[in-house]
XYZ file of C-alpha atoms in Angstrom:
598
model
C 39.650 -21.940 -10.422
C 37.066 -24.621 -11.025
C 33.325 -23.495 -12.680
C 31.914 -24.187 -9.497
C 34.224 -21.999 -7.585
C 33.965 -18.651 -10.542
C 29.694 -19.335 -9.873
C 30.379 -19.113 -6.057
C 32.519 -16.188 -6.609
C 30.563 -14.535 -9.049
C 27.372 -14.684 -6.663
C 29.507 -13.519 -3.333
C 29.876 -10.548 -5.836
C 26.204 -9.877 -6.718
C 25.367 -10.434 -3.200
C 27.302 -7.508 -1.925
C 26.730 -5.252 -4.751
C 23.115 -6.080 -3.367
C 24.148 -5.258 -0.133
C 25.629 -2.315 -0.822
C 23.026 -0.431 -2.843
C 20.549 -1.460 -0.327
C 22.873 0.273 2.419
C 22.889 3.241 0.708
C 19.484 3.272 -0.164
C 18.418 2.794 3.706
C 20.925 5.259 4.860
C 20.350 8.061 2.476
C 16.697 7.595 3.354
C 17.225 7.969 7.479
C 19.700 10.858 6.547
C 17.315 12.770 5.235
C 15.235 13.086 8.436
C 17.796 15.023 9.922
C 19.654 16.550 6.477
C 17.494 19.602 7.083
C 15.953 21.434 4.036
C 17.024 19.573 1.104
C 16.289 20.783 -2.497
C 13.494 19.214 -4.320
C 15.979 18.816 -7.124
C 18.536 16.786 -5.220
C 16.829 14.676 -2.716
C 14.237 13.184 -5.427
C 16.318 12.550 -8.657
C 18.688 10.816 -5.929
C 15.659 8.920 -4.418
C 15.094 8.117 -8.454
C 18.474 7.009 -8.846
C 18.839 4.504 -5.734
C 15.573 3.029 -7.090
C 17.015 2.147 -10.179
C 19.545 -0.804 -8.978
C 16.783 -2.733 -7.414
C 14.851 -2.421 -11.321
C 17.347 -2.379 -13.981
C 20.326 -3.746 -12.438
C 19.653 -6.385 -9.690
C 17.507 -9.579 -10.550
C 17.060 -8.915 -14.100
C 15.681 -11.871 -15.842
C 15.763 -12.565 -19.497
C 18.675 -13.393 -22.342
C 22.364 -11.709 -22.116
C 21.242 -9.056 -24.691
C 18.349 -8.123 -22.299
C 20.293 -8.034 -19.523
C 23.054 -5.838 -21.176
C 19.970 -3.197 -21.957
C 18.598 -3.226 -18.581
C 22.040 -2.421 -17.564
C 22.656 0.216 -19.661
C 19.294 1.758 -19.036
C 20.134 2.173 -15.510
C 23.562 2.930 -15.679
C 22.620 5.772 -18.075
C 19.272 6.315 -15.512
C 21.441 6.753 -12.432
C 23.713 9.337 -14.635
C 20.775 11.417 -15.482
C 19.252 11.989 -12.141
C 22.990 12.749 -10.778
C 23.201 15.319 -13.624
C 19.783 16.997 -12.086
C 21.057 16.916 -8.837
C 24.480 18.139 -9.339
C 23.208 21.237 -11.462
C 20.579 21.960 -9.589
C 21.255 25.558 -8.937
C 21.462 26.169 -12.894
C 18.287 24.214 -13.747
C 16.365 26.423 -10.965
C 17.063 29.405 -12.999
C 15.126 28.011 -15.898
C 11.887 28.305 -14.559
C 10.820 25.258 -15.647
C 11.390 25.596 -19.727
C 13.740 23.251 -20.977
C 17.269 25.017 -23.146
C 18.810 22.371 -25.637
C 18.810 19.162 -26.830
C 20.907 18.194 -24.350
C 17.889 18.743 -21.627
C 15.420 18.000 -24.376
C 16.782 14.234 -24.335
C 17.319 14.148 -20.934
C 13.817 15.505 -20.515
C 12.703 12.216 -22.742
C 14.833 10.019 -21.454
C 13.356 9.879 -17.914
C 10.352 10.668 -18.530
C 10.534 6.624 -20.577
C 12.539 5.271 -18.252
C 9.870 5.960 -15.172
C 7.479 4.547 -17.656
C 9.674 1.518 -17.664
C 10.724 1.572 -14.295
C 6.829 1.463 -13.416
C 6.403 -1.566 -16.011
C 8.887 -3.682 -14.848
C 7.612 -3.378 -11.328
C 4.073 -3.194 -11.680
C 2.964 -4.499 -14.981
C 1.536 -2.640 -17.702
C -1.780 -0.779 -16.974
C -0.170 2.331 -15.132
C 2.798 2.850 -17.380
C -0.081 2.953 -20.396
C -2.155 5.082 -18.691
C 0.575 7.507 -17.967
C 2.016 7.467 -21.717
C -2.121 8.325 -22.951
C -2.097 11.042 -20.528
C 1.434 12.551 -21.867
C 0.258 12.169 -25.453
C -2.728 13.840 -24.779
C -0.800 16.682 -22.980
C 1.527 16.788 -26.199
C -0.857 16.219 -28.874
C -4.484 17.407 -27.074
C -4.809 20.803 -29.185
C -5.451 18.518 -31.927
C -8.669 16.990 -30.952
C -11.770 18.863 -31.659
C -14.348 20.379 -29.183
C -14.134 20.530 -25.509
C -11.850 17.508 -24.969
C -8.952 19.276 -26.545
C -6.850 21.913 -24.619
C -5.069 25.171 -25.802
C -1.617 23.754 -26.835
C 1.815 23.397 -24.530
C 4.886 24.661 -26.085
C 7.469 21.187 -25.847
C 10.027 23.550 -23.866
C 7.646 23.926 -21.299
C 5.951 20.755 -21.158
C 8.863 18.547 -20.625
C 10.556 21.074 -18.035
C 7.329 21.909 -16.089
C 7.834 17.531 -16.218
C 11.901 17.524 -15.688
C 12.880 21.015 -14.196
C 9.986 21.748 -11.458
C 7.916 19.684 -8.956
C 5.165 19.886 -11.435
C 6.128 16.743 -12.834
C 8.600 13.682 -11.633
C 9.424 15.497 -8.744
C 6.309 16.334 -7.372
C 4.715 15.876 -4.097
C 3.795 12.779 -4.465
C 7.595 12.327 -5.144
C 8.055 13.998 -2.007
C 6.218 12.016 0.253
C 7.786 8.691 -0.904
C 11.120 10.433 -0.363
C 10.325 11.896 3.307
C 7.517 10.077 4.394
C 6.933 6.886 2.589
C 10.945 5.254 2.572
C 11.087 5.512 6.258
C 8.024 3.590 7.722
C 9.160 0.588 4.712
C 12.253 0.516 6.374
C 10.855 0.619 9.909
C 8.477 -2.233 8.650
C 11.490 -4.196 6.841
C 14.090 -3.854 10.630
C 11.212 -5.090 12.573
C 10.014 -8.205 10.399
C 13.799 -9.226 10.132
C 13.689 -10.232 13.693
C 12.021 -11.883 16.097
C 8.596 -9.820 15.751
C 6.760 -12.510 13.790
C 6.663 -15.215 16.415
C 5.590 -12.970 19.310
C 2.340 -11.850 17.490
C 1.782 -14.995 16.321
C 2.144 -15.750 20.133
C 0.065 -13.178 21.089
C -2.739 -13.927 18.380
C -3.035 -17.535 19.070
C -2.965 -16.728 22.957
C -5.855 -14.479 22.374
C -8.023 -15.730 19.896
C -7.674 -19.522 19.777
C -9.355 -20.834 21.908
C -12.806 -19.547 20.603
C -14.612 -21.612 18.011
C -12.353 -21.494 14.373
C -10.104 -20.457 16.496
C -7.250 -21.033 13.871
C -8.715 -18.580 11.591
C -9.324 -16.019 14.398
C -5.925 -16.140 14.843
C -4.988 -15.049 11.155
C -7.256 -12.122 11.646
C -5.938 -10.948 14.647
C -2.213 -12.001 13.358
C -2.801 -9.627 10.122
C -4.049 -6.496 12.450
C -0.854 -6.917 14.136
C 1.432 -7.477 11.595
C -0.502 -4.641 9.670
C 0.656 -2.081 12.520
C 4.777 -2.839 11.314
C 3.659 -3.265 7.538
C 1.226 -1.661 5.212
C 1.718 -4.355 2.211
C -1.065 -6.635 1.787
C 1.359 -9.296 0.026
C 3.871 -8.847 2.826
C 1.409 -10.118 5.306
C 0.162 -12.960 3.406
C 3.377 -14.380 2.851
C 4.596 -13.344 6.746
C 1.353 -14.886 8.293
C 0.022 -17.676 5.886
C 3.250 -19.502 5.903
C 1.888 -20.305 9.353
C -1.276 -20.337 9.562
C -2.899 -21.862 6.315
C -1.084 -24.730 6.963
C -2.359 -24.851 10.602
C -5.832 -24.564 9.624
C -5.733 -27.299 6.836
C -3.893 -29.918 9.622
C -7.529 -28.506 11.496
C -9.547 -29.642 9.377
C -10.789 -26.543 7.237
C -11.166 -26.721 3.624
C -8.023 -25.449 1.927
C -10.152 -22.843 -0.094
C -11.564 -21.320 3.110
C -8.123 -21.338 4.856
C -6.643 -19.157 1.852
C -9.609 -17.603 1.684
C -9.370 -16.162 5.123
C -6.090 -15.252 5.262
C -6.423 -13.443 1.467
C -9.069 -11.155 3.209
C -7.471 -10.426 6.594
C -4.195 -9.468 5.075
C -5.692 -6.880 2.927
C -6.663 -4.779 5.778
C -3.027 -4.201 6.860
C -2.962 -1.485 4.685
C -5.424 0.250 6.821
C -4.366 -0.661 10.130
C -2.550 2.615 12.087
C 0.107 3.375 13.041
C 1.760 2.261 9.788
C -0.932 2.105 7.075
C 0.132 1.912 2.961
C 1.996 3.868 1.372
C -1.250 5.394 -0.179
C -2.569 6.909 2.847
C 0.770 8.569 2.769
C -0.347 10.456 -0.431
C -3.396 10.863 1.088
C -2.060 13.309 3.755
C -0.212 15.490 0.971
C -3.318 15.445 -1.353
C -5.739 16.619 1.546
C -2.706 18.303 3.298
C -3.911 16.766 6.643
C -1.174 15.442 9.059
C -0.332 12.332 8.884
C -0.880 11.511 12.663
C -4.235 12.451 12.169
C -5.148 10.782 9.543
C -3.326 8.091 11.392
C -6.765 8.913 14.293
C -9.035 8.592 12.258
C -8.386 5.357 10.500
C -8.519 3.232 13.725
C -12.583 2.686 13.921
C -12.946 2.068 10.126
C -9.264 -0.570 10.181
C -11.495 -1.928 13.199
C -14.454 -2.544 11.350
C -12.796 -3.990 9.041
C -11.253 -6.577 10.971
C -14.337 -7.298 12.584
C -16.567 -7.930 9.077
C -13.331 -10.866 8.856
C -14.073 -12.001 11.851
C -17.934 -12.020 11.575
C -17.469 -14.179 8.052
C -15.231 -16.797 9.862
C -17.301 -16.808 12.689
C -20.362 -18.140 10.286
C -18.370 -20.188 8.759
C -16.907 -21.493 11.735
C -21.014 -22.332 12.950
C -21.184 -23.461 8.860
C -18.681 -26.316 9.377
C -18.622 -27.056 13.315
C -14.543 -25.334 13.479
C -13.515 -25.720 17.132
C -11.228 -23.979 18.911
C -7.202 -24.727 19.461
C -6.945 -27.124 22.403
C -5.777 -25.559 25.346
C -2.923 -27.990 25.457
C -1.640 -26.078 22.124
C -1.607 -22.765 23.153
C 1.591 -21.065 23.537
C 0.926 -19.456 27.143
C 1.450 -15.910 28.431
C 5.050 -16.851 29.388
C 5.933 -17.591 25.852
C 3.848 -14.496 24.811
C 5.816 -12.222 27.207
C 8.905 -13.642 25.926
C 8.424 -12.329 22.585
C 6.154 -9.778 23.032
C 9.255 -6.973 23.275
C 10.425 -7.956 19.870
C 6.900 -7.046 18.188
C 5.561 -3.697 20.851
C 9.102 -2.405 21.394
C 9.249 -0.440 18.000
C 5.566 -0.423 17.783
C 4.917 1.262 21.186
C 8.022 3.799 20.686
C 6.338 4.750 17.158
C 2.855 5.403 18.900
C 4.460 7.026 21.914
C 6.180 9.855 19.827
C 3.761 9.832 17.150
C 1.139 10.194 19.613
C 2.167 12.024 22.805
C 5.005 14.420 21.287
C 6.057 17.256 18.505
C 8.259 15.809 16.401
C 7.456 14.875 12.814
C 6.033 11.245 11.834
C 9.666 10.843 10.158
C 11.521 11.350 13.541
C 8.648 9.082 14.854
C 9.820 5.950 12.662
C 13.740 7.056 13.165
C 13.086 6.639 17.003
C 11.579 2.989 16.092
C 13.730 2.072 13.523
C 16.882 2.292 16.374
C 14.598 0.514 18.957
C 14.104 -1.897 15.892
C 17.834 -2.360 15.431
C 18.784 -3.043 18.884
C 16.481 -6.215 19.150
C 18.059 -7.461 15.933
C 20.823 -8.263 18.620
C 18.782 -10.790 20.221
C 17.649 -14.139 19.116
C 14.920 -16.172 20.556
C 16.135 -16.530 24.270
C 17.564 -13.307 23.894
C 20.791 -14.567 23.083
C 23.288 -11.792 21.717
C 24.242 -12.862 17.939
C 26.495 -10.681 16.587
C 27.143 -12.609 13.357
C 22.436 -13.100 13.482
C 22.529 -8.899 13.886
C 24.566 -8.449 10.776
C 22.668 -11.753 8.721
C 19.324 -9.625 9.919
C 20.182 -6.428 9.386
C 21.092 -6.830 5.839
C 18.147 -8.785 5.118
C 16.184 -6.185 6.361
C 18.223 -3.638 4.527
C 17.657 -5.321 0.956
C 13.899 -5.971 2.234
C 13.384 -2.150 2.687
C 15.429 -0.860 -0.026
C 13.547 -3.179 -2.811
C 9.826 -1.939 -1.142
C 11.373 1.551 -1.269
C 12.246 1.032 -4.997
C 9.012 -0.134 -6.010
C 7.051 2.443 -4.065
C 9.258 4.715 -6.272
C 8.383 3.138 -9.198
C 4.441 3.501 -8.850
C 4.974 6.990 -7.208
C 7.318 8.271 -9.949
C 4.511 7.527 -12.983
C 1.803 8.588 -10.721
C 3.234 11.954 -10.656
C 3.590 12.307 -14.261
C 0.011 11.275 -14.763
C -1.016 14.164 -11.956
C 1.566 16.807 -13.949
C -0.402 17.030 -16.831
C -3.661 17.305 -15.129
C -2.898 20.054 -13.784
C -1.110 21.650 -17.023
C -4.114 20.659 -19.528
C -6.835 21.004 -16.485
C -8.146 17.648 -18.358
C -9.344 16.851 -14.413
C -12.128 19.520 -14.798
C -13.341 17.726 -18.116
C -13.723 14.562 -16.624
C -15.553 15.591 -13.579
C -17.796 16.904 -15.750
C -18.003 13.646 -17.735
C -18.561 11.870 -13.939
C -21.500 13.915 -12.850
C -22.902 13.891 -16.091
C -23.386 10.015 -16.085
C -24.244 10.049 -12.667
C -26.965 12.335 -13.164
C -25.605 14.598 -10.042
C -26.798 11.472 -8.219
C -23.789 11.236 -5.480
C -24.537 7.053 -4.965
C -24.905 6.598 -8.839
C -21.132 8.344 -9.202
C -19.928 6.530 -6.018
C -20.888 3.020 -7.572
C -19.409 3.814 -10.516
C -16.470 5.477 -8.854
C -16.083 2.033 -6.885
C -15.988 0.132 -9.972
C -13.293 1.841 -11.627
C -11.541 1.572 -8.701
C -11.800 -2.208 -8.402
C -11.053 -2.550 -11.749
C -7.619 -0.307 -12.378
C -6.579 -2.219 -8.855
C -7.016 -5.611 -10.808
C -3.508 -4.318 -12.508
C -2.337 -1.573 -10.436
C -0.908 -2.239 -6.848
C -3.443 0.300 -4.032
C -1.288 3.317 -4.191
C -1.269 3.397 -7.907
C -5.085 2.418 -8.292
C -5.697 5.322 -5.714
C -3.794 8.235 -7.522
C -5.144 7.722 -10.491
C -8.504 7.509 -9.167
C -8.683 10.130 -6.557
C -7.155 12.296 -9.799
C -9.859 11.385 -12.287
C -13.221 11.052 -9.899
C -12.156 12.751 -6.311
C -13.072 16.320 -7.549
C -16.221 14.810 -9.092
C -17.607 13.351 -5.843
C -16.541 16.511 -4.016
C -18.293 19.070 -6.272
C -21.730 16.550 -5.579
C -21.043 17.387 -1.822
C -18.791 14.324 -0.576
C -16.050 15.707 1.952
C -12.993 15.599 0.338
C -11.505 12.783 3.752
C -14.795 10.724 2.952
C -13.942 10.772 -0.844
C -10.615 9.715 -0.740
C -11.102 7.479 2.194
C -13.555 6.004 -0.080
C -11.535 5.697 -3.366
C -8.788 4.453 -1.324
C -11.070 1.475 0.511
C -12.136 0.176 -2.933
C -8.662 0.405 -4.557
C -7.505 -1.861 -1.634
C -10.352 -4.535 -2.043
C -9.111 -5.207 -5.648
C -6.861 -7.439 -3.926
C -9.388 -9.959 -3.383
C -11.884 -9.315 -6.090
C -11.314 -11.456 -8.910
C -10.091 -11.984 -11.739
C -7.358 -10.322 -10.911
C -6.479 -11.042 -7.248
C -3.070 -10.935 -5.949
C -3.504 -11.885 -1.902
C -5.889 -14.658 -3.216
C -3.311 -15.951 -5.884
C -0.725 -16.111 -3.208
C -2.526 -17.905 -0.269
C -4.135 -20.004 -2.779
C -0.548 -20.827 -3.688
C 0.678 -21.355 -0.194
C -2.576 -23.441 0.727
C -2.037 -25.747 -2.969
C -5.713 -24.859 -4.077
C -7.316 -23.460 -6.772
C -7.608 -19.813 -6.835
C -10.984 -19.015 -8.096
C -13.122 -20.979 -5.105
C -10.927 -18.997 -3.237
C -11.360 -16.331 -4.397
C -15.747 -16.575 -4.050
C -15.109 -17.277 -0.446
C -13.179 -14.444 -0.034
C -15.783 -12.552 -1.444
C -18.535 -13.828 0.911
C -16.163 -13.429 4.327
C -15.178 -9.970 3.017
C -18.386 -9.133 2.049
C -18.795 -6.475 4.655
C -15.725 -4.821 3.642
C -17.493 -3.661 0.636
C -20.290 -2.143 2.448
C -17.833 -0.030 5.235
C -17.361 2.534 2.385
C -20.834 2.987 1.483
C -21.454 2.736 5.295
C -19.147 5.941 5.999
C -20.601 8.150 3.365
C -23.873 7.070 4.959
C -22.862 7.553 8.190
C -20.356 10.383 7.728
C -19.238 10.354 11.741
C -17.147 7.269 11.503
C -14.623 9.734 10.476
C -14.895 11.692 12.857
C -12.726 10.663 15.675
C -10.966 14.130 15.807
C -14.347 15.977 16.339
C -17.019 14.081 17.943
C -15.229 10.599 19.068
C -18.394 9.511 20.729
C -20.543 9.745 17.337
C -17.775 8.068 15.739
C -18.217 5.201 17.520
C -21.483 5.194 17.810
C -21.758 4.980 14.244
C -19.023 2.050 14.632
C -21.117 -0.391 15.786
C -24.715 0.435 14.118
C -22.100 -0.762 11.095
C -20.960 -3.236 12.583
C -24.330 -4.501 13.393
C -25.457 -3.846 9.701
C -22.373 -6.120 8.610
C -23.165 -9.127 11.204
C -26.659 -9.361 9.484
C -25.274 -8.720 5.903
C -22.959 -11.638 6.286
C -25.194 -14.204 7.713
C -27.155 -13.470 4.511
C -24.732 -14.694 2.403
C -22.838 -17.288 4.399
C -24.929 -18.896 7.004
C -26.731 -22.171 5.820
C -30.224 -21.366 6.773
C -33.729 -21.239 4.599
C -33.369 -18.355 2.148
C -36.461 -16.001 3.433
C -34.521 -16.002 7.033
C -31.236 -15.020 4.971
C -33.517 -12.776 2.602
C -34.813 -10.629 5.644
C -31.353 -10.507 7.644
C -30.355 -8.812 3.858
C -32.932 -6.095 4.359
C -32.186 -5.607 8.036
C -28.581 -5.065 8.002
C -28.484 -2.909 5.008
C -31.657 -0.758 7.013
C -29.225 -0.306 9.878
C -26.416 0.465 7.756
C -28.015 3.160 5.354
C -31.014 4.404 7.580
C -30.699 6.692 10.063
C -27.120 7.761 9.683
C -24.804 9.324 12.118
């Protein structure tokens, strides 16, 4: 066998090892919706272990010798959580204190490798944030005054961490096992096929024709891909392929075109019925259902694609951006046409979510199946057996690697929340938070904002949200914020660190696609997102924008005075006009968005 052939060989082999783990990772998810009660202890070391692959074993980059210990990491990783699993029934009769060194290394051993696992897929803030927090929960009883704690005996630290859902497997874990794993997979089935081209069918028919109407597409394209797929980065790449091209052959300046796109993809992560994985967390931390939750983030994910479309639209008056010629639209027959591809799982999702009792798992089951059917069907609707198989492992490796990753940030999160709540080193820093502030609420939300923005520089939104909502939610509740407004609020700002620089991921990646630099870019960004920054502040000021469930009316209400605010907040800082008009559409719209809330 020639060199060339053992490469080809040797790569048909990775491919389906690929395959295979990502098979078993999707189907172990979806069995779990209808598995019944599983244990803690089984279903989330085994949602540890089929996150491992996609880490330490597939795509590994680096010399032979690193590649050999990222192997043996995870071979030895996947061993471990199988050993929790299988003796599950032994380690429950512990009651959370660990009994030999056996345990005592396993205990270690995991506890590293989610560090790891969490570095190699996110980078390096989290992972050192976690290993501060579990020295401090090892070592704290050494530091003087009221920073250190009473002491934890090791036997109980590392298996309140290993041996109960006080640590690893936690509820955070939970929710990426139950809740989280399904709706990436749901996303993953339904971008595999033929969804893209009939929103980007629908978008264009809709908004193109008004003036930047290329741009207006991207926004509207982002809310809908944003329904199927809460990553930011997801819809970038999924949408700006397309359009930031399209609106540099228009005419617009290739740091606006990225810019626009950077800042409408962020808000998929807000946009029901599939939001992030964060908001996810959310509805175990507040312990509100999901499909609620789900309610009440449709007027803010509205407002927020409206503040995009205000900064375009000024821009679009800045520059003199027409419209797409009527000749290039696609048509409603085209739209129609592909349409199915796109509202078929989304309108099944909404349909059971909305208008039935079964949980939001059974909910993304139902549209994951209505997903998998249309993978049959190529443009034309032409039956491809051999296209249903290409997509349907594409989509399978797709979900499986968001899965792991999820995993990854979820996994160190919950160590960091573990000792928290064993050393109660929350309560100290709440105090620290209102003490700065001055028990001024606005003083702790600014700064409360600011960390936000800058652990997201590093962290991906669910990470920069945990450890957040952990460190400054109680603060801002014990100075009177509701607990939905304060984590609605941490989780807003964690989400904008995508496009604040100098660390900016969705404006590194369009500015990429759109062969630009990234930091003018990034400043435009800033000034079409502008009003996303103010929504936040603009719901603790006008506390009924969350309140669909109770007094819908209000909520809108209190919709558009925002949205009013924004339109004058924006012109300040985009339109080209003489600075006093700019200066006094400043005052007004922050007037109407702080005065006289709802």
């Amino acid at each position: 066998m020639s060199l060339l052939e053992q490469s080809a060989e040797t790569g048909k082999r990775a491919g389906l090892f690929v395959l295979a783990c990502a098979l078993v990772s999707v189907v172990y998810h979806l069995y779990l919706i209808f598995s019944g009660l599983v244990p803690a202890l089984v279903a989330r070391p085994l949602h540890f272990a089929l996150a491992i692959p996609f880490v330490f074993l597939i795509g590994v980059q680096g010399s032979a010798l690193y590649r050999i210990w990222s192997a043996a990491l995870g071979v030895t990783g996947i061993a471990a959580c199988l050993y929790i699993a299988v003796n599950r029934r032994d380690l429950v009769d512990q009651f959370g204190r660990i009994e030999g060194p056996l345990q005592f290394v396993l205990a270690v051993f995991l506890i590293l490798l989610a560090l790891e696992m969490a570095r190699r897929a996110v980078k390096w803030v989290m992972p050192t944030v976690a290993a501060i927090v579990l020295l401090y929960g090892l070592f704290g009883q050494h530091i003087p005054g009221e920073w250190g704690h009473a002491g934890l005996p090791p036997e109980f630290f590392f298996g309140t961490l290993l041996l109960t859902e006080g640590g690893l497997w936690s509820s955070l874990t939970a929710t990426s096992v139950e809740l989280v794993a399904p709706f990436l997979i749901l996303g993953a089935f339904v971008a595999a096929g033929q969804a893209g081209t009939g929103f980007m069918a629908l978008a264009t028919q809709v908004a193109g024709r008004y003036r930047a109407g290329t741009a207006k597409v991207e926004v509207v394209a982002s809310a809908l891909y944003g329904t199927i797929s809460g990553s930011a980065s997801a819809n970038v790449v999924s949408t700006g392929t397309f359009t930031i091209p399209a609106m540099i052959r228009a005419g617009y300046p290739p740091s606006l075109a990225a810019a626009v796109e950077a800042v409408a993809s962020t808000g998929g992560q807000i946009m029901p019925p599939v939001m992030g994985a964060g908001v996810f967390l959310m509805a175990a931390l507040l312990q509100t259902p999901y499909a609620d939750l789900m309610l009440i983030a449709i007027l803010p994910s509205i407002l927020f694609f409206v503040a995009c479309w205000i900064g375009v639209d000024l821009y679009a008056v800045r520059h003199g951006l027409k419209g797409i010629p009527a000749s290039e639209m696609p048509g409603w027959a085209m739209v129609g046409r592909n349409i199915p591809f796109f509202l078929g799982p989304l309108g099944v999702l909404i349909a059971v979510l909305g208008f039935t009792e079964f949980t939001p798992q059974m909910a993304a089951f139902a549209a994951v199946l209505v997903a998998l059917a249309l993978l049959l069907f190529e443009d034309g609707y032409r039956v491809s057996v051999l296209g249903f198989l290409r997509r349907v492992a594409a989509g399978s490796v797709a979900a499986a690697e968001q899965v792991a990753t999820i995993a990854a940030v979820i996994l160190c999160a919950s160590l960091i929340t573990g000792v928290f709540h064993m050393t109660g080193v929350g309560v100290k820093i709440t105090s620290l938070i209102v003490g700065l502030s001055g028990g001024e609420l606005w003083i702790a939300l600014v700064l409360t904002a600011i960390a936000c923005i800058a652990l997201g520089m590093e962290l991906p939104t669910t990470a920069a949200y945990v450890i957040c909502i952990a460190v400054a939610g109680p603060a801002l509740i014990q100075m009177g914020l509701p607990p939905l407004h304060a984590h609605m609020f941490v989780f807003w700002y964690a989400l904008l660190c995508t496009i604040t620089p100098p660390v900016c991921g969705n404006v590194f990646i369009a500015s990429t696609i759109a062969k630009t630099p990234w930091l003018p870019v990034a400043f435009r960004a800033m000034r079409i997102g502008l009003g996303l920054f103010v929504v936040p502040l603009g719901f603790v000021a006008n506390p009924s924008l969350l309140g669909a469930l109770t007094d819908p009316w209000l909520a809108v209400a209190a919709t558009v005075k925002i949205g009013i605010g924004i339109w004058f907040l924006s012109f300040a800082f985009i339109a080209a006009t003489p600075l006093w008009k700019r200066a006094g559409a400043f005052a007004l719209g922050a007037a109407i968005v702080f005065a006289y809330g709802f």
